[in-house]
Short mmCIF file of C-alpha atoms and ligand atoms in Angstrom, two decimals:
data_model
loop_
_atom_site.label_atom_id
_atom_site.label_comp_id
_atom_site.label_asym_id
_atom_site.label_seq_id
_atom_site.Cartn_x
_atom_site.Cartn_y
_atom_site.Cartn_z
CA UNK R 262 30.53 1.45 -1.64
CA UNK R 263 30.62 3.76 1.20
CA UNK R 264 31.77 2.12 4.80
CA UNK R 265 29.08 0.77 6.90
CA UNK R 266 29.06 3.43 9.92
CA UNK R 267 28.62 6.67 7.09
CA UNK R 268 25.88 4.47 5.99
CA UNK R 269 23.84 4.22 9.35
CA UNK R 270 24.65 8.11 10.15
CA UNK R 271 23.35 8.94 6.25
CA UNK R 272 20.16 7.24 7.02
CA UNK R 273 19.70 8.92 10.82
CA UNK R 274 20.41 11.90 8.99
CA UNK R 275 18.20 11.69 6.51
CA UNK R 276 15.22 11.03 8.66
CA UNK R 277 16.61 13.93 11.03
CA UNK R 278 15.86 16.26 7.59
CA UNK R 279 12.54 15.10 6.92
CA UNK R 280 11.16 15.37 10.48
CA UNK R 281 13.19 18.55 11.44
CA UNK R 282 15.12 16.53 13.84
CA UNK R 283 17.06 19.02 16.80
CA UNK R 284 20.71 19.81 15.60
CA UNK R 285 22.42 18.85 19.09
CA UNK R 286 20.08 15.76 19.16
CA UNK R 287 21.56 14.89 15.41
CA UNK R 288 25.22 15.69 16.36
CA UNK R 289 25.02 13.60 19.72
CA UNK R 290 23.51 10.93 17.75
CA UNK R 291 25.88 11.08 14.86
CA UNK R 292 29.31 9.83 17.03
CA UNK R 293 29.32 7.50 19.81
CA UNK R 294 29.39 8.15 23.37
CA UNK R 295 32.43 5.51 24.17
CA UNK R 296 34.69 3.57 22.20
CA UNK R 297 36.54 0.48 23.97
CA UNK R 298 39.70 -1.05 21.96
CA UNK R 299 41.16 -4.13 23.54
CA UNK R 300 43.46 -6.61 22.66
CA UNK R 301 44.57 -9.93 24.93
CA UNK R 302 46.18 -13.21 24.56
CA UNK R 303 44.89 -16.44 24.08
CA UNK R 304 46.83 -20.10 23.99
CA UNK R 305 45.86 -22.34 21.40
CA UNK R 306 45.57 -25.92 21.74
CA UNK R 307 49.15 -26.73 19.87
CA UNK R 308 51.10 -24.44 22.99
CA UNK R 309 51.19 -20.83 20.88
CA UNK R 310 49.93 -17.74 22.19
CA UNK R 311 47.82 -15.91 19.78
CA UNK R 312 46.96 -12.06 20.42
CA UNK R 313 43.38 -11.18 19.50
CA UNK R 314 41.56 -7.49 19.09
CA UNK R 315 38.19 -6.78 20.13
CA UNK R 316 35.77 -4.30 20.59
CA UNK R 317 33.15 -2.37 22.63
CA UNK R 318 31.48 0.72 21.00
CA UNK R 319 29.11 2.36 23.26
CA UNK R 320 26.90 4.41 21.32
CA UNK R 321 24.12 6.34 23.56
CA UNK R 322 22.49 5.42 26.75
CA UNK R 323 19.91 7.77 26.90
CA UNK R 324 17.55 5.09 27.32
CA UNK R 325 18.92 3.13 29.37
CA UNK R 326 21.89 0.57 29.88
CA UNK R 327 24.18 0.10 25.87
CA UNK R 328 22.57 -2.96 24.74
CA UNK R 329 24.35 -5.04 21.78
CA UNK R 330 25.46 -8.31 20.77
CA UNK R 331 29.01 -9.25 20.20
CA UNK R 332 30.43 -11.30 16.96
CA UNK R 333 33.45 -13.17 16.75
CA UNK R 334 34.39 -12.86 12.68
CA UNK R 335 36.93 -11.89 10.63
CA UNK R 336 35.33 -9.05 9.21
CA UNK R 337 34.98 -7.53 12.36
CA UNK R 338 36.62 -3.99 12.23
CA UNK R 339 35.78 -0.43 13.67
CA UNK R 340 33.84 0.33 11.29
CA UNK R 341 31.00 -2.23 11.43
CA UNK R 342 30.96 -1.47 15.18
CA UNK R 343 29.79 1.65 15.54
CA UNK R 344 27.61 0.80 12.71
CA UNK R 345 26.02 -1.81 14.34
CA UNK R 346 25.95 -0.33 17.98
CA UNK R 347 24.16 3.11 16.57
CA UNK R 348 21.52 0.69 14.95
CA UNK R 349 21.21 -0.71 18.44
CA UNK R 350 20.55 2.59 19.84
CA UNK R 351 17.93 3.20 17.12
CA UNK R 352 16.18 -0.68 17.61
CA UNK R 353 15.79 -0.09 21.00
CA UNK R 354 14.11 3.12 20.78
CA UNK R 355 11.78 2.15 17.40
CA UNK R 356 10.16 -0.50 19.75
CA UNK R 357 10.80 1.70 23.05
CA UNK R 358 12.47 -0.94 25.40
CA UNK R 359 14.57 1.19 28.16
CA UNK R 360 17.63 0.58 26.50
CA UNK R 361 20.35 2.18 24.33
CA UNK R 362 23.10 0.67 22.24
CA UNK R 363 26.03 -0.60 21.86
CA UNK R 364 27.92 -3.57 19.90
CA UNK R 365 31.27 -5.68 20.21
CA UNK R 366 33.22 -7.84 18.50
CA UNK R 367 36.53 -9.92 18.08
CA UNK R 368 38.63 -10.44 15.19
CA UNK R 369 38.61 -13.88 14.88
CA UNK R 370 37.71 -16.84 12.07
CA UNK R 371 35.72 -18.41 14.51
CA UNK R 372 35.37 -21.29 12.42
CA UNK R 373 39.02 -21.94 13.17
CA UNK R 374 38.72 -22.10 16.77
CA UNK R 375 38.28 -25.71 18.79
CA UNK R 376 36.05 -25.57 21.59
CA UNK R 377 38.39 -24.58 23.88
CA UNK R 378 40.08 -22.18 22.54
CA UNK R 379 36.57 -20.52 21.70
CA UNK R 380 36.07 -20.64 25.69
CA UNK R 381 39.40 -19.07 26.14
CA UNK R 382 38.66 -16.50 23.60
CA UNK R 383 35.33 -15.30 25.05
CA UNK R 384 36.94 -15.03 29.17
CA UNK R 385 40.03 -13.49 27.61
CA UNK R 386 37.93 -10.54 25.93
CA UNK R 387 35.62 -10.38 29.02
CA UNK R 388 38.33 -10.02 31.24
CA UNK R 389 39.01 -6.79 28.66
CA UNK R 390 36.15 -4.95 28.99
CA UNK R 391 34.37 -6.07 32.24
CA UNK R 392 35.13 -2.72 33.52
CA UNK R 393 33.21 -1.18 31.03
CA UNK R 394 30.10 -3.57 30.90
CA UNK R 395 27.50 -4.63 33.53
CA UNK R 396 23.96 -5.33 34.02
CA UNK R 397 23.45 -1.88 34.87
CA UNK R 398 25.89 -0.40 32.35
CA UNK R 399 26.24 -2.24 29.06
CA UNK R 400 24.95 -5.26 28.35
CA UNK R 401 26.13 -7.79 25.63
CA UNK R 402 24.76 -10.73 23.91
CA UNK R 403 25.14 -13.01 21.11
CA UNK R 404 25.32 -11.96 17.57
CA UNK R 405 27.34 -14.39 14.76
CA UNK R 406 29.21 -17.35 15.60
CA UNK R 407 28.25 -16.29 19.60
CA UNK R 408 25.51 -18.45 21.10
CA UNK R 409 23.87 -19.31 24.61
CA UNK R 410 27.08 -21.34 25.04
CA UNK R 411 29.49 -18.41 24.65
CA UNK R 412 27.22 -16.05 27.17
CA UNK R 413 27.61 -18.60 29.96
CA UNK R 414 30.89 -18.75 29.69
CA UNK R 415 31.33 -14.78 29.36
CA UNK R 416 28.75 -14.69 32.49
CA UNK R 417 31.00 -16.79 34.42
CA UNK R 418 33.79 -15.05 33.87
CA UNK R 419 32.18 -11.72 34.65
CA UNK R 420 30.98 -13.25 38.21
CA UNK R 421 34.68 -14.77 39.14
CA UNK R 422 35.75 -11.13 38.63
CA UNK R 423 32.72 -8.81 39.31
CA UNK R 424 31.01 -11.24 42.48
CA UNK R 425 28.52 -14.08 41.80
CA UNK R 426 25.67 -12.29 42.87
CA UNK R 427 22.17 -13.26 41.67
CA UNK R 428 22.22 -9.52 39.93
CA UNK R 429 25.12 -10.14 37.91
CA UNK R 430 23.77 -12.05 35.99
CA UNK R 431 21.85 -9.87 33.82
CA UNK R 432 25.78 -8.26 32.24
CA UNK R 433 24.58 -11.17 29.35
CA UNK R 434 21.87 -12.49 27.57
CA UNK R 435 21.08 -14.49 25.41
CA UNK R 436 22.12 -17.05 27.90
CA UNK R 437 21.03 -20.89 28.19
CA UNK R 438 17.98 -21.40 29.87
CA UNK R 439 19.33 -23.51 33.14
CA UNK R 440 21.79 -20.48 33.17
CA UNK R 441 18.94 -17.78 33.15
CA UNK R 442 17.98 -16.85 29.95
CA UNK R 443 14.94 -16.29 28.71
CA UNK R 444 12.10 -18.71 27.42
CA UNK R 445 11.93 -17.49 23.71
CA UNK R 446 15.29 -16.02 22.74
CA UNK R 447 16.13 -18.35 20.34
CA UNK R 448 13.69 -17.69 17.78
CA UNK R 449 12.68 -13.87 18.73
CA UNK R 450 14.57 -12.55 16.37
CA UNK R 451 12.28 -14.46 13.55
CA UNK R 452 9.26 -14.23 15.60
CA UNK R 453 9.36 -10.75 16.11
CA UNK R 454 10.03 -9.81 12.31
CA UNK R 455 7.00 -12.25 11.34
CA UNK R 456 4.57 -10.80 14.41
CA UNK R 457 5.12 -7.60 12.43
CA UNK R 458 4.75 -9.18 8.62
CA UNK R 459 1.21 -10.63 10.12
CA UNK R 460 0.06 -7.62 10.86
CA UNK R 461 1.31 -6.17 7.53
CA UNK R 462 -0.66 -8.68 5.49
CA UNK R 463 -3.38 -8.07 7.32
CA UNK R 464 -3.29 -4.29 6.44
CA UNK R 465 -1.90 -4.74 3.26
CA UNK R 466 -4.23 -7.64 2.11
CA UNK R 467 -1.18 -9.75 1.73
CA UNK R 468 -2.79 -13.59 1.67
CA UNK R 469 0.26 -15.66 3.16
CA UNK R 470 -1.42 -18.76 1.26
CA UNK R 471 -0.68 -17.06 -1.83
CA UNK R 472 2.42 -15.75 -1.03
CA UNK R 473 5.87 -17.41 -1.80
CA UNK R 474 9.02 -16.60 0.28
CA UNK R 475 12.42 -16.61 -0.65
CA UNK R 476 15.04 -17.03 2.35
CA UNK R 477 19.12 -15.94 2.11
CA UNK R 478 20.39 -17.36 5.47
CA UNK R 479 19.59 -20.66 7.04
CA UNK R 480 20.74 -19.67 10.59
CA UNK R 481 19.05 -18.89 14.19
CA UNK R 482 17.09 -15.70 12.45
CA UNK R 483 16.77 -17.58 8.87
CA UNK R 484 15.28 -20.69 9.62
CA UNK R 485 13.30 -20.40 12.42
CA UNK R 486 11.54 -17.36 10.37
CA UNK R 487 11.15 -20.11 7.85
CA UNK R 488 9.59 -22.51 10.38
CA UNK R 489 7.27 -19.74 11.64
CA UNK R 490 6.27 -18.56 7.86
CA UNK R 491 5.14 -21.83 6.79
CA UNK R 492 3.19 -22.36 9.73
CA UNK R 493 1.95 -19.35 8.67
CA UNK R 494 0.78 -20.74 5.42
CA UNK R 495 3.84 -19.09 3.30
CA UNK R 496 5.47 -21.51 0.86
CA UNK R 497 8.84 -21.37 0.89
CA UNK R 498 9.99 -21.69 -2.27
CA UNK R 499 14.09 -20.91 -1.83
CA UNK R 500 16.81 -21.27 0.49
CA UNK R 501 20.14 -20.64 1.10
CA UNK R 502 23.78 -20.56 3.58
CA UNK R 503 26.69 -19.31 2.55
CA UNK R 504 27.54 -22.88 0.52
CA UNK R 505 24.73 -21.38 -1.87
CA UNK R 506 21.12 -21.76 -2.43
CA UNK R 507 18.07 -23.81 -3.95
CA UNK R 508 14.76 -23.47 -5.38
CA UNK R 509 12.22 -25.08 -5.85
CA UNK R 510 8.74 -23.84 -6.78
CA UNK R 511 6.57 -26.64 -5.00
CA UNK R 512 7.54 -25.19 -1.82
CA UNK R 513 10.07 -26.87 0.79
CA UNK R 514 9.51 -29.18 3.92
CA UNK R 515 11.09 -26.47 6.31
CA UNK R 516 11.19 -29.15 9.11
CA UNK R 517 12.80 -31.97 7.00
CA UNK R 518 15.51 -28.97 5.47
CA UNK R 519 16.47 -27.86 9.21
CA UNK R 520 17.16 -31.16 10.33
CA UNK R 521 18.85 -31.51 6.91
CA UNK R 522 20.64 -29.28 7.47
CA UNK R 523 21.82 -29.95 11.24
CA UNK R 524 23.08 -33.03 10.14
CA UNK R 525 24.91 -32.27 7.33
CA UNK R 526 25.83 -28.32 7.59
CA UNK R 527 24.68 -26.96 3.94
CA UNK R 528 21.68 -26.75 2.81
CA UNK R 529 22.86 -27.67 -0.57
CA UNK R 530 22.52 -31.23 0.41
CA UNK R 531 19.16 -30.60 0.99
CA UNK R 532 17.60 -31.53 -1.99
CA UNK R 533 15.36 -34.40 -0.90
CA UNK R 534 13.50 -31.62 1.58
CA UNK R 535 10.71 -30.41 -0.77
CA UNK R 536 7.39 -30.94 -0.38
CA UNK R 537 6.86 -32.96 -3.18
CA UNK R 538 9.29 -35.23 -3.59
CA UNK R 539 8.58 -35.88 -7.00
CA UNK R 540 9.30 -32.17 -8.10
CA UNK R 541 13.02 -33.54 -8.12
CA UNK R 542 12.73 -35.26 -10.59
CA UNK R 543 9.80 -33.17 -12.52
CA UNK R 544 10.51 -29.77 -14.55
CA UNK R 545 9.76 -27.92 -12.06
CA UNK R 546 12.27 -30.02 -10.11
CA UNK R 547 14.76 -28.80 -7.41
CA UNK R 548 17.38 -26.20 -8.63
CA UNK R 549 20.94 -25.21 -7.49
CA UNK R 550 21.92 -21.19 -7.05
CA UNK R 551 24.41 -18.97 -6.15
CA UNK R 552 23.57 -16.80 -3.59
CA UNK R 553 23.64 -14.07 -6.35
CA UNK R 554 20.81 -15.68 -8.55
CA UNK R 555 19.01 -16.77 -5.27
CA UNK R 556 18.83 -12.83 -4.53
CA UNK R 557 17.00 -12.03 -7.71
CA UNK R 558 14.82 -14.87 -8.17
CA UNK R 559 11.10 -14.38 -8.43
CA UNK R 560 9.39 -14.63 -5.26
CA UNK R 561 6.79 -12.54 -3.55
CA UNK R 562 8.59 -11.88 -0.39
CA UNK R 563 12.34 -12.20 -0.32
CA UNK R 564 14.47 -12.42 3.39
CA UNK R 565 17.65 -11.41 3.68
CA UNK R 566 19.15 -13.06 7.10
CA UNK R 567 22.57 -13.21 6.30
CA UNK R 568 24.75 -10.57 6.12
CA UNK R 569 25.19 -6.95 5.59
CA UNK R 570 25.45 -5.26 2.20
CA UNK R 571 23.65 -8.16 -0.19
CA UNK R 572 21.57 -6.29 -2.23
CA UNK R 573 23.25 -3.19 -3.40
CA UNK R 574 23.59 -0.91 -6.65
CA UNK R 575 24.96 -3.80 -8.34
CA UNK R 576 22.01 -6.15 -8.11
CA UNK R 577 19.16 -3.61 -6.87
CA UNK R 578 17.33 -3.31 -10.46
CA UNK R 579 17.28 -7.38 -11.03
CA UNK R 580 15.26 -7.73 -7.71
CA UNK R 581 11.94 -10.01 -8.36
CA UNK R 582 10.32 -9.42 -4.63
CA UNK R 583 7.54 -7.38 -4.04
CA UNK R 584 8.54 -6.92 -0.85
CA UNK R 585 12.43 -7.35 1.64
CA UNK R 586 12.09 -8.20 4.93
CA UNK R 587 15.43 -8.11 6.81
CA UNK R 588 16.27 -10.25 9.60
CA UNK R 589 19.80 -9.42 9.11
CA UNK R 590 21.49 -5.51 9.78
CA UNK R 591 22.14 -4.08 6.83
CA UNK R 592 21.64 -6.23 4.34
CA UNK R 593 20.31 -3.57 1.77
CA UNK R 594 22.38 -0.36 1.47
CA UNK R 595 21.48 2.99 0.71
CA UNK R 596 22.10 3.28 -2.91
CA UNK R 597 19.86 0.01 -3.03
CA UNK R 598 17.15 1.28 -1.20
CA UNK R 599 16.85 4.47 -3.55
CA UNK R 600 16.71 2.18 -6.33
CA UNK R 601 13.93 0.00 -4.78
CA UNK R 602 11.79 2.68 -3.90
CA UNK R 603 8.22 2.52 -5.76
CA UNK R 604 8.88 -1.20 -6.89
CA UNK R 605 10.27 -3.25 -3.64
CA UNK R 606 8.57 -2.32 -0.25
CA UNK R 607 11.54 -2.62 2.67
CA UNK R 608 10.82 -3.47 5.44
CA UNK R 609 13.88 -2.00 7.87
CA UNK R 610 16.27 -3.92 10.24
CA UNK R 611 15.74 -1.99 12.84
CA UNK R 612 11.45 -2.68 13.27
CA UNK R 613 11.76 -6.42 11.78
CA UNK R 614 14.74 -8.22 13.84
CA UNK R 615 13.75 -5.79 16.68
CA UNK R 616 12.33 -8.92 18.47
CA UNK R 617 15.84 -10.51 19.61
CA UNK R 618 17.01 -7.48 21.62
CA UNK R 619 13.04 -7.31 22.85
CA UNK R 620 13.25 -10.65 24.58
CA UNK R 621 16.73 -9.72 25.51
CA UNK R 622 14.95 -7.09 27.63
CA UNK R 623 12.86 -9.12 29.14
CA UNK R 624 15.73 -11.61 29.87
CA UNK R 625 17.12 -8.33 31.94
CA UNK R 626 14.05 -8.15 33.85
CA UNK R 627 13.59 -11.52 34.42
CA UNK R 628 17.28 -11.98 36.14
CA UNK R 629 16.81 -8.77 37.90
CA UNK R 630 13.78 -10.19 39.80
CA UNK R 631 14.55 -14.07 39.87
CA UNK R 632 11.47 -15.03 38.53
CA UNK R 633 10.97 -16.55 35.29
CA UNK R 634 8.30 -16.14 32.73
CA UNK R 635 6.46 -19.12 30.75
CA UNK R 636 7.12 -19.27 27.23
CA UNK R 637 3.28 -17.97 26.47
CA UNK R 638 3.91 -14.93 28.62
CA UNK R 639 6.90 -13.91 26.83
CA UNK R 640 4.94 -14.11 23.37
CA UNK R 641 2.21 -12.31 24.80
CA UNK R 642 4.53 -8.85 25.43
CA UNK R 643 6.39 -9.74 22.75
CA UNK R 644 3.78 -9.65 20.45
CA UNK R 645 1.83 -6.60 21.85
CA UNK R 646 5.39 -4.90 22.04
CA UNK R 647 6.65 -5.57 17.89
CA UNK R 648 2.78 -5.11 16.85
CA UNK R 649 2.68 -1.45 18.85
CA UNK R 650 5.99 -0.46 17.37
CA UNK R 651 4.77 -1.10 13.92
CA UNK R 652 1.54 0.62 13.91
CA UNK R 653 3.45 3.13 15.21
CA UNK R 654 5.76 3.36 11.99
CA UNK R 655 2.73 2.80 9.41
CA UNK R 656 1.23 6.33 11.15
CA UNK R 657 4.59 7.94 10.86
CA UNK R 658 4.94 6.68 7.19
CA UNK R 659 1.42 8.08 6.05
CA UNK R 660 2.53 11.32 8.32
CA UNK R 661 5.55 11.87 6.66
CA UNK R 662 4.65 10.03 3.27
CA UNK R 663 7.82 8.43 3.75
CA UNK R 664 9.24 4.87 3.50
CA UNK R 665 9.58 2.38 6.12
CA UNK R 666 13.21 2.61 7.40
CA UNK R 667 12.18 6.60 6.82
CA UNK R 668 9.70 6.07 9.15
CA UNK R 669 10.99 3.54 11.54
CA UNK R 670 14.21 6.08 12.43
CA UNK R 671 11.45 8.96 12.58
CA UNK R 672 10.05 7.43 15.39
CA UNK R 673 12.81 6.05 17.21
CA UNK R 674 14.80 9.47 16.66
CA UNK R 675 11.22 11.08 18.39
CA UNK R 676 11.61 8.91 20.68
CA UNK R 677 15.34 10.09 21.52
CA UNK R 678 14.79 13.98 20.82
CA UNK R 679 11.75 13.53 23.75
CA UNK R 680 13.89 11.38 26.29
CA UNK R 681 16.95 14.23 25.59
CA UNK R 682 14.09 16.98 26.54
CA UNK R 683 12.89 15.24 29.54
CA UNK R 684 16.03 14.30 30.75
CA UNK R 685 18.33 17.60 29.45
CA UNK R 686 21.02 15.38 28.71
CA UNK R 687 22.48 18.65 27.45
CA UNK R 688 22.77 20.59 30.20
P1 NAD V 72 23.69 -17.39 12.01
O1 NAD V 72 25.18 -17.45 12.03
O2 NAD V 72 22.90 -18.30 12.87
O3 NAD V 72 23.16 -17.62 10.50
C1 NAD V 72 23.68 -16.92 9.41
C2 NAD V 72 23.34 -17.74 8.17
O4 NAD V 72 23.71 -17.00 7.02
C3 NAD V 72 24.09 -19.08 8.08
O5 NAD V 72 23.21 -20.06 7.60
C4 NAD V 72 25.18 -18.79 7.04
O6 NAD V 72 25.60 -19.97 6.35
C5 NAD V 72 24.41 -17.86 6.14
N1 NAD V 72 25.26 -17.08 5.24
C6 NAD V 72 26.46 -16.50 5.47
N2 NAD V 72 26.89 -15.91 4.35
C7 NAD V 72 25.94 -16.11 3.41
C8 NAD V 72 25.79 -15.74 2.05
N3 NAD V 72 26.73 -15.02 1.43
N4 NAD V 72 24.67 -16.11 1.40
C9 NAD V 72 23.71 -16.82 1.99
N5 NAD V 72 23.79 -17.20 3.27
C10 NAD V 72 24.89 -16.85 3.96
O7 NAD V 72 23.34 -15.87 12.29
P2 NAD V 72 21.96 -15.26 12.76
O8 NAD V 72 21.97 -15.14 14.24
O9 NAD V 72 20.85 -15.95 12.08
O10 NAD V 72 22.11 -13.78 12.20
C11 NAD V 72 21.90 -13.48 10.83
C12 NAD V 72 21.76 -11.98 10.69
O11 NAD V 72 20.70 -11.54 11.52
C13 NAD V 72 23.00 -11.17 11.13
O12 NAD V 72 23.06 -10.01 10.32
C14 NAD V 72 22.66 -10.76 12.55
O13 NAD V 72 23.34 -9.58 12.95
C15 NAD V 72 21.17 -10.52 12.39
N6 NAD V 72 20.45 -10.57 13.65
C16 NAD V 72 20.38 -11.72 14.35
C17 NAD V 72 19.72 -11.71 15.57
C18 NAD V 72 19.58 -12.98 16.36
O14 NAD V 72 18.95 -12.92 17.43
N7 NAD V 72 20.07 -14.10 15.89
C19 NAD V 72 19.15 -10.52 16.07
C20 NAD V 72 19.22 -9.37 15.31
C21 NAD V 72 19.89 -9.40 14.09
#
C-alpha cells in the first residue's frame, strides 16, 4: 500500500487532470507550505522524564489562517501529517470557509497517559509550536484521543505565553463551552455528513425508512451520526469500536448502545441494546464480528468513522453497501475506490465530515467578536453551508461525469486556482 501523503497528492492530482487544473497551482498544492518538527520533555507521574515528538504541517493558507486538528497516537508519523493537513486545505475550500490547512500530532499511546501527564503533554507541545500557531495564523483543534478538555488546557497555555487577551482565544477550538467554544461542535462532524446524506436521499430517492446502516466507529463522529440517522428513520443494523463489532438485523436502540457503551467502554457488551430484545434470543438474534466481517456485511449504507485505510484492495470486492459515507479521513484508499466504482457510491471525506472544521469556523468568529450563537443558529449556517457545498459537487459530478471525491477536489481545487488568481500568490 502506498503511504498516506502520495495518496492525498494522487487524488489532487488526478482531479487537477480531469479539470485541466493550472501547473503552478498543482505544484504549490502538491508540497506543503511549512513543516514544524518538535520534540520536548514531559515528567511522568513515577519521577521519569519522557521525551515526546510532535508535529505541525502547515499546508496552504491561501484561504485563510492553517486550520487542523491535532492527534495524540502512536501512529502518528510525517507521513499522515501532511496527509491529513493537505485534506484540510482541500475541506476547507470544498465547503468555502476562509480557511486553509494544516494538521498536528504527537507520538504518544495516549491510552497510556494518566490525566496529568496528558495535561503535561498537551502545554509541553504548545509551548513547541506557539510561535508558529495563533488565531490569526494556524489554528488547531481536536482530532483522536484530543477533546474539549485538551484545547482548554492548550488555550491556557497559549495565553500564559502569548497574553490572555479575549482574542487569543480563538488559537483553539473545539474548546468547552464555559471556555468559548461553540454550541454544536460536538456532533458537527456527524451532523454535517448526515445534512448532506438528507439531501442525497432526497435526490437520489433514497427512503431512510427503508434503508439500513452499518456503522465502523462508535466515537464522537460514529455515534452521534448514529443518533442523528435513526432519528432520521435509518435502522441501524451494525456497530462497532476497535474491540469489534455486532449485528443485528432488527435494528439497534442507538440511545440504550451509547450509554452502553459509556459505561462499559466496548460496544461488544452491548448486546442487550437492540430494539427488540427478543431478537437475542431469536435467529435473527444479535451477532458478534470482527471489524473485518463487520466491513463487508450487507447493509444499504455502510460508515466508516474509524480510521484511515479500512477498506482497501484487500477487502474492496466483498463490499455489500450500496453506498460509503466517511466520517473518518481516509478510510477508503485509492486502489479501493477504483474497485468500487460502478457498484459502491463514495461519498468523500472531505464533503461528508466537512461539518466539524465548519463549526470550528464559526467557533473562530464567535471568539473573535465575544458573542455567542444559540445552538439553532449554528444549525441554521451549518446546514445552508454543507447543503450549498454539496449541490455544488453533484453539478461538478454531472459536469465532469466524474465521481464524488472526483468532484468534491474539482471544486475545492476551483476554488484554490480562483483565490491564487485573485490574490497572485505567485507573483
Ligand atoms: P473517536 O476517538 O471519538 O472515535 C473513534 C472510534 O473508532 C472509537 O469508537 C474506536 O474504538 C473506534 N475504532 C478504532 N479502531 C477501530 C477499528 N479498527 N474498527 C472499528 N472501530 C475502531 O474519534 P472521532 O473523533 O470519532 O474520529 C473518527 C474519525 O473521524 C477519525 O478519522 C477522525 O480524523 C475523523 N474526523 C473526526 C472529526 C471530529 O470532529 N470528531 C472531524 C473530522 C474527521
Amino acid at each position: 500500500m502506498s503511504g498516506l501523503y502520495e495518496n492525498t497528492i494522487n487524488q489532487i492530482q488526478t482531479a487537477a487532470t480531469i479539470m485541466g487544473l493550472s501547473e503552478p497551482v498543482r505544484k504549490a498544492l502538491s508540497e506543503p507550505q511549512k513543516i514544524h518538527w518538535v520534540t520536548f520533555p514531559v515528567q511522568r507521574d513515577n519521577g521519569e522524564i519522557d521525551i515526546f515528538e510532535g508535529y505541525r504541517v502547515q499546508h496552504n493558507n491561501w484561504a485563510g489562517p492553517y486550520k487542523g486538528g491535532i492527534r495524540f497516537s502512536d501512529n502518528v508519523d510525517l507521513d499522515e501529517v501532511k496527509a491529513l493537513s493537505a485534506w484540510m486545505t482541500i475541506k476547507c475550500s470544498v465547503v468555502g470557509i476562509p480557511l486553509g490547512g494544516g494538521k498536528g500530532g504527537v507520538k504518544v499511546d495516549a491510552k497510556s497517559l494518566s490525566k496529568t501527564e496528558k495535561e503535561k503533554l498537551t502545554r509541553g507541545f504548545v509551548r513547541s509550536i506557539a510561535d508558529y500557531i495563533g488565531p490569526d495564523i494556524d489554528v488547531p483543534a481536536p482530532d483522536m484521543y484530543t477533546d474539549g478538555q485538551v484545547m482548554a488546557w492548550a488555550t491556557d497555555e497559549y495565553m500564559k505565553l502569548k497574553g490572555g487577551s479575549s482574542k487569543a482565544l480563538g488559537v483553539f477550538t473545539g474548546k468547552p463551552l464555559e471556555f468559548g467554544g461553540s454550541a454544536g461542535r460536538e456532533q458537527a462532524t456527524a451532523q454535517g455528513g448526515v445534512y448532506v446524506l438528507t439531501k442525497y436521499a432526497e435526490m437520489h430517492n433514497l427512503d431512510p425508512k427503508n434503508s439500513t446502516v452499518i456503522i465502523q466507529g462508535f466515537g464522537n463522529a460514529g455515534a452521534n451520526a448514529a443518533e442523528l440517522l435513526s432519528a432520521h428513520g435509518y435502522k441501524i443494523i451494525g456497530i462497532s469500536d476497535s474491540s469489534g463489532g455486532l449485528i443485528c438485523q432488527d435494528g439497534f436502540d442507538v440511545a440504550q448502545a451509547i450509554s452502553c457503551k459509556v459505561e462499559f467502554g466496548s460496544v461488544m457488551k452491548c448486546e442487550h441494546t437492540t430494539l427488540n430484545y427478543d431478537a437475542i434470543k431469536s435467529q435473527n438474534g444479535v451477532k458478534q464480528v470482527t471489524n473485518e466481517e463487520l466491513l463487508e456485511s450487507e447493509c444499504d449504507i455502510l460508515f466508516l468513522s474509524a480510521l484511515e485505510n479500512q477498506v482497501t484492495i484487500k477487502n474492496a470486492a466483498n463490499i455489500k453497501a450500496k453506498i460509503i459515507v466517511e466520517l473518518a479521513n481516509g478510510p477508503v484508499t485509492p486502489e479501493a475506490d477504483a474497485i468500487l466504482k460502478g457498484k459502491t457510491e463514495v461519498l468523500p471525506d472531505i464533503l461528508m465530515n466537512a461539518g466539524g472544521v465548519t463549526v470550528s469556523y464559526f467557533e473562530m468568529v464567535q471568539n473573535s467578536y465575544g458573542y455567542y450563537w444559540q445552538p439553532d443558529e449554528v444549525q441554521t449556517r451549518l446546514k445552508a453551508i454543507m447543503e450549498a457545498a454539496y449541490e455544488k459537487v453533484e453539478s461538478v459530478k454531472s459536469t465532469y461525469n466524474c465521481t464524488y471525491r472526483e468532484a468534491s477536489f474539482i471544486t475545492a481545487l476551483k476554488r484554490l486556482e480562483n483565490l491564487a488568481n485573485i490574490r497572485g500568490v505567485f507573483s
